[in-house]
Each structure stands twice: as structure tokens, then as C-alpha cells.
C-alpha atoms as one frame of an Amber mdcrd trajectory, in Angstrom:
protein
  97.123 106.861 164.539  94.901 109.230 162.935  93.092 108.033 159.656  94.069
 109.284 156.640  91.346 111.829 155.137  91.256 110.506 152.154  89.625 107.404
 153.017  86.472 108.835 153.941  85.987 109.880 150.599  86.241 106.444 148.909
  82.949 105.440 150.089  80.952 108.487 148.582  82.729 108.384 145.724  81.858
 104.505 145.079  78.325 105.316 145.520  78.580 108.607 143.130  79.438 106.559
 140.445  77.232 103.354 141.281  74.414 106.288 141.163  75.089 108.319 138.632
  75.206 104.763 136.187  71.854 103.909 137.574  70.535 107.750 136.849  71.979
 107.030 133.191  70.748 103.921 132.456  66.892 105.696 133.424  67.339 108.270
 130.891  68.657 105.879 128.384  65.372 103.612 128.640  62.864 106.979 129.123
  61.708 108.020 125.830  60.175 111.538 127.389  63.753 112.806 128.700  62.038
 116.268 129.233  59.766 114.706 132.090  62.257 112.452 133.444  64.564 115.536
 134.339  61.466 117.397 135.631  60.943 114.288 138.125  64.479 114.677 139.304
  64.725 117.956 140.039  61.121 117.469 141.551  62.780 114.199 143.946  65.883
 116.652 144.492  63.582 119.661 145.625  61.652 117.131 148.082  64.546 115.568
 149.655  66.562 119.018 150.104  63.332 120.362 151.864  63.569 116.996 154.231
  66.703 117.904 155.298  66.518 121.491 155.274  64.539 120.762 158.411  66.062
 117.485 159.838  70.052 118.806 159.392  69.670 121.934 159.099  67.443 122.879
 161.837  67.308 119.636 163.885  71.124 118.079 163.286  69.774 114.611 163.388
  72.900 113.479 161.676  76.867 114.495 160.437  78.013 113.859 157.394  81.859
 113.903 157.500  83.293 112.756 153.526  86.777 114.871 153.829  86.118 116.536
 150.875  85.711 120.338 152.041  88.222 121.873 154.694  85.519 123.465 156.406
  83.855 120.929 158.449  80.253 122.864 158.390  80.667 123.422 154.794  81.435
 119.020 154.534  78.830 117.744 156.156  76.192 120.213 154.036  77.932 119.166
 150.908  77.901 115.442 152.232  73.872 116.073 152.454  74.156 116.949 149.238
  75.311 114.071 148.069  73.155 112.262 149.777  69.733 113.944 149.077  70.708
 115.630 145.229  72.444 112.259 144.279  72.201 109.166 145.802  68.760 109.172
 146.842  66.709 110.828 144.147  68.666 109.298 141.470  67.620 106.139 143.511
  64.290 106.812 143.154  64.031 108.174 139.431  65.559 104.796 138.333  63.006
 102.714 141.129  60.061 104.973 139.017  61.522 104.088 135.094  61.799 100.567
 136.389  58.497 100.168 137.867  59.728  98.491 140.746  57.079  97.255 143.372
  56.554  97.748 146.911  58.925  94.664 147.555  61.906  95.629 145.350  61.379
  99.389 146.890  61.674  98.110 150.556  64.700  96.252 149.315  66.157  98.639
 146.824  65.440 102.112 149.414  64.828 100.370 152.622  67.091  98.005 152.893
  70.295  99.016 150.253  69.864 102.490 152.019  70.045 101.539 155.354  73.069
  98.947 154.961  74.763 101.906 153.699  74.029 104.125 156.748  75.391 100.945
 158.715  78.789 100.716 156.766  78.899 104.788 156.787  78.341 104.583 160.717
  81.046 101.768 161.166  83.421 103.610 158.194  83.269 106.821 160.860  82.031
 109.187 157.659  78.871 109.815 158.567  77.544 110.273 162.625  73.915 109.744
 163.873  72.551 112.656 166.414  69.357 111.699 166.646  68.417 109.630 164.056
  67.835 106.205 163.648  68.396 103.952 160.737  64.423 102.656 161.054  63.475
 106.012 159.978  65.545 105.535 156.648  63.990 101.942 156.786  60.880 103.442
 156.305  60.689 106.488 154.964  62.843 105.790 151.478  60.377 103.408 150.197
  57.776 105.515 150.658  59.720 108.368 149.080  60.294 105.961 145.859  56.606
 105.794 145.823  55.847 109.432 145.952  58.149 109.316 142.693  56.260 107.031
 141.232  52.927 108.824 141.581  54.796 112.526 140.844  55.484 110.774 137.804
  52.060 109.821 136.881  51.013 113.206 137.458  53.461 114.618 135.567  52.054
 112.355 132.512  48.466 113.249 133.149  49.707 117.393 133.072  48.507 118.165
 136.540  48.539 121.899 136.804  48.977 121.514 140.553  52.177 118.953 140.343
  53.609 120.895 137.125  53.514 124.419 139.566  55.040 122.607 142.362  57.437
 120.956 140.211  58.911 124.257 138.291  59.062 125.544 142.035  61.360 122.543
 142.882  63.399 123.152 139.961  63.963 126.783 140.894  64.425 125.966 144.336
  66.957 123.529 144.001  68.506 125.341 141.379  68.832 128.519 143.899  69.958
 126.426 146.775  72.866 124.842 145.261  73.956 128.262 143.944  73.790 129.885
 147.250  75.749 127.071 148.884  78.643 127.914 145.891  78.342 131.510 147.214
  78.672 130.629 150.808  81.464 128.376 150.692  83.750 130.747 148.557  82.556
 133.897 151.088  80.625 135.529 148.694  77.572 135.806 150.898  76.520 134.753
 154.193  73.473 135.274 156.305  72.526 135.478 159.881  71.308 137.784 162.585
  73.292 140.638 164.224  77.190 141.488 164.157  78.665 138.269 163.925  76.680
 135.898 161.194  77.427 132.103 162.026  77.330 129.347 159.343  74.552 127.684
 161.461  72.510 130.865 161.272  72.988 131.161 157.372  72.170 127.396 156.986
  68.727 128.065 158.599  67.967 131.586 156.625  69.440 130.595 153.379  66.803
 128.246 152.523  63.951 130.636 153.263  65.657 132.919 151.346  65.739 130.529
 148.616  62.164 129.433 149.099  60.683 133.538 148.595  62.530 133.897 145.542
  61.858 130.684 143.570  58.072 130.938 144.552  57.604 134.424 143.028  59.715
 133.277 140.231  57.362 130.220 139.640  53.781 132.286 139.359  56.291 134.473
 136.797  56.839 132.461 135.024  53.474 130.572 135.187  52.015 132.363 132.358
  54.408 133.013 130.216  58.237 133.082 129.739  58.985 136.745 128.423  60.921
 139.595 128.762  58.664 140.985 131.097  58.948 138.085 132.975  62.205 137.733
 133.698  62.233 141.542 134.598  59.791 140.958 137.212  61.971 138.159 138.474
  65.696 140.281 137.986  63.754 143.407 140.099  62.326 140.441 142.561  65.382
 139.467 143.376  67.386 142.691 143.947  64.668 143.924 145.857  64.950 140.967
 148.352  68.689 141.448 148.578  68.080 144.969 148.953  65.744 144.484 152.583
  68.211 141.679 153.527  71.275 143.992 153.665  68.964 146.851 155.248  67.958
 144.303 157.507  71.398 143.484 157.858  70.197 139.375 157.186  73.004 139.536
 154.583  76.840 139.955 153.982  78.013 139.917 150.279  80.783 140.416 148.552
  80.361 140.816 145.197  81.659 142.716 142.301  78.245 144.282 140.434  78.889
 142.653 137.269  79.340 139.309 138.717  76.315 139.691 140.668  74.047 140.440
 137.297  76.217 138.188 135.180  75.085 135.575 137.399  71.348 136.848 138.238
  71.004 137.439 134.660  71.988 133.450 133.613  69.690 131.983 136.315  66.672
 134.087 135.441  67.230 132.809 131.595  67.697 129.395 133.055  64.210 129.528
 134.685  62.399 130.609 132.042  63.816 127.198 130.043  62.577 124.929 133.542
  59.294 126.900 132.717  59.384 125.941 128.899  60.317 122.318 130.279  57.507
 121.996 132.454  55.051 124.060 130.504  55.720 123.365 126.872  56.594 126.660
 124.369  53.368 128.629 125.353  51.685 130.912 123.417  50.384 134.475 124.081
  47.456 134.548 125.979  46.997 131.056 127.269  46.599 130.710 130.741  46.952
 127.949 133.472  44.002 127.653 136.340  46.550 127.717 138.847  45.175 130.978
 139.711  42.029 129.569 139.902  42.071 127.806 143.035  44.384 124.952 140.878
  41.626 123.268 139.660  42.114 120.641 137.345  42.007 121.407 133.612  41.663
 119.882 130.195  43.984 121.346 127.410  43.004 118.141 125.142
């Protein structure tokens, strides 16, 4: 008798809200709110860049939570889950709690890799590949890479504060694209036929370009001429993808700008986030080789 779909998406939905309460309580206790959304996005862009390379490129593993028709389009959205929600949030509330080595092998380690167990046993989720030691070991020590982002963060290290608007962008431009891509408004690849494996691998790269050269633009300062740099950035990459023929879209013109136009603005607040209200003229030494400053 075939199992009912639904029932695979019970267990990702227990652990979306068990999450989510735990990713509330840490802003509830954080007094700087600004900086404990910058180290989300920041655990978000790290863990999406993990398994850009180890799903998307290596299929160590299949997520299967029912909860897309498509299966390709279920198991990316069941990474999502995974690595934009259950594991940073994880490791944002590990950070705001201060919780040691011990309670992070027990809390990542451990917690994490009973729940790849159940998942395995449950049928939702499907090891290639991987093995559940590497979760063992590699969650704790992603919970302490939070920990010291975070300190950074607090000291105003021009190098993490860079690579943090980055993540913010980059995360911000891969869950869009994914929204494109699963309601066939764009999808990448090489030659006649574009597979969803193919975009999967390009997308991300795509993504990668175009947050990048929107992070040094918005480095400086977040202006109109800014976010023109960024707007002509971006339809000049889309421009030598379709010449390329990388890329199929289909998309009205005034949907594409609508939405351009609202993530460029968005940006430019990430930037503000990160960077404080700047004023004209002031300048970070990221340019400068990133070398430490003092703004005291």
C-alpha cells in the first residue's frame, strides 16, 4: 500500500515550528536585533553555499517532504528547509545562548543527527553518499563559526561585515531565483534542452556574480547611483546569459523591473543594516587590502 503523501510532511513541519520558536525566543532575549538578523542571513548564506556544492553538484543526499509536485523542485525546497531553517536558526539560538562545546555536540551533533536517523527510517529524506558522522561533526563546528561571526560582527570587522552583506544578498537572490524556477519563469542550462540539474548548478553562480558586484556597490554608500550601477549590473548579466543562450525567461518587462527594482531597494537597506546610515564621503578599507580599521 502506498503511503499517503501527506505524511512525509508532518515531520518537517514539526521541526518548522520547534525552529522557528527557538529563532523567536533568540530575538526576544537579543537586545541588538539589527546584528542578530545580520548573523542569520550570514549562517543562511554559509549553509546554502555547503550545499550548493554537496546537493547540488555532488547529490550526497534526497530530500523527499511531499510538499512540491515536482520531485527536483522537493528535494531543493526540502534543502531549504533544512539549511535556511532548521539549521541556522539552530545555530543563531546555540550563539544568543552561549552554549559550550558540550551542549553544541549535543544540541547540533547529536539532536541533528537523531533527526537524520528518524528522517532515514520515516523514508523523507535518502542518503547518496553521505553519512550521518559527517553531520555528527560538522554542525557543532558550524554553531561555533556562529559564535565567532558573531563576535566579529560586535567588534565591526570590515572583512566579516563585507562578507556578511554578500551573504545577505546572496541568499536573498537565491531564494528568489528558486521562486522563478519553480513557477517557469526562468531556467538555465547549456544548449537546446535546459535540465533542472543543469540550472541547479548555474543558478547559484549566477547568483554569486550578481550579489558580489552588488556588495562593493553598495560598500560605500547606498545611493541612487548605487542602485543604478546594480539595476544596469544586473540586466547586463541577463543580457550575455540569453546571448549565451545560459538562460530561458519568461517574463513580462514590468514584472521583471517591478521585481529588480524592489530587490535593489532591499539591498541597499541589508547595506544600511550592516553598515549603519553612512554619510557622504566615508569610506571602508575594504578596498584597501581589508585591513582592519578603527572608526572609534
Amino acid at each position: 500500500m502506498r503511503k499517503p503523501k501527506k505524511r512525509n510532511k508532518i515531520p518537517f513541519i514539526l521541526l518548522l515550528i520547534i525552529h522557528t520558536s527557538m529563532l523567536g525566543y533568540s530575538f526576544y532575549k537579543t537586545k541588538n536585533k539589527k546584528q542578530l538578523f545580520t548573523l542569520l542571513m550570514a549562517n543562511i548564506g554559509f549553509a546554502y553555499l555547503l550545499e550548493y556544492i554537496v546537493l547540488n553538484v555532488f547529490h550526497a543526499y534526497t530530500y523527499k517532504p511531499k510538499l512540491i509536485k515536482k520531485n527536483f523542485f522537493d528535494n531543493i525546497f526540502g534543502a531549504i528547509l533544512s539549511q535556511g531553517i532548521f539549521v541556522p536558526f539552530t545555530a543563531v539560538f546555540s550563539t544568543v545562548m552561549k552554549i559550550g562545546w558540550v551542549g553544541k555536540l549535543l544540541l547540533g551533533g547529536i539532536y541533528f543527527s537523531l533527526v537524520e536517523l528518524i528522517f532515514l527510517r520515516l523514508k523523507v529524506y535518502k542518503h547518496n553518499w553521505w553519512k550521518t558522522i559527517f553531520t555528527l561533526i560538522l554542525i557543532p563546528l558550524y554553531f561555533k563559526i556562529s559564535d565567532w561571526w558573531n563576535i566579529l560582527l560586535d567588534k565591526r570587522n570590515p572583512i566579516v561585515r563585507f562578507i556578511s552583506l554578500f551573504l545577505m544578498i546572496l541568499v536573498s537572490e537565491a531564494n528568489l531565483l528558486f521562486i522563478f524556477a519553480s513557477t517557469r519563469k526562468v531556467r538555465f542550462g547549456f544548449g537546446r534542452r535546459h535540465s533542472w540539474s543543469e540550472h541547479f548548478i548555474i543558478v547559484p553562480l549566477y547568483a554569486i556574480v550578481l550579489s558580489l558586484f552588488s556588495t562593493v556597490s553598495f560598500l560605500k554608500h547606498n545611493n541612487w547611483f548605487s542602485k543604478i550601477k546594480v539595476l544596469l549590473m544586473s540586466i547586463g548579466l541577463d543580457q550575455i546569459f540569453k546571448k549565451l543562450k545560459i538562460v530561458k525567461g519568461n517574463f513580462h518587462v514590468v514584472d521583471y523591473f517591478t521585481v529588480r527594482i524592489l530587490m535593489i531597494f532591499l539591498y541597499g537597506k541589508f547595506s544600511d543594516l550592516v553598515y549603519g546610515v553612512r554619510k557622504t564621503g566615508e569610506l571602508e578599507d575594504i578596498e584597501e587590502k581589508m585591513l582592519e580599521i578603527n572608526r572609534e
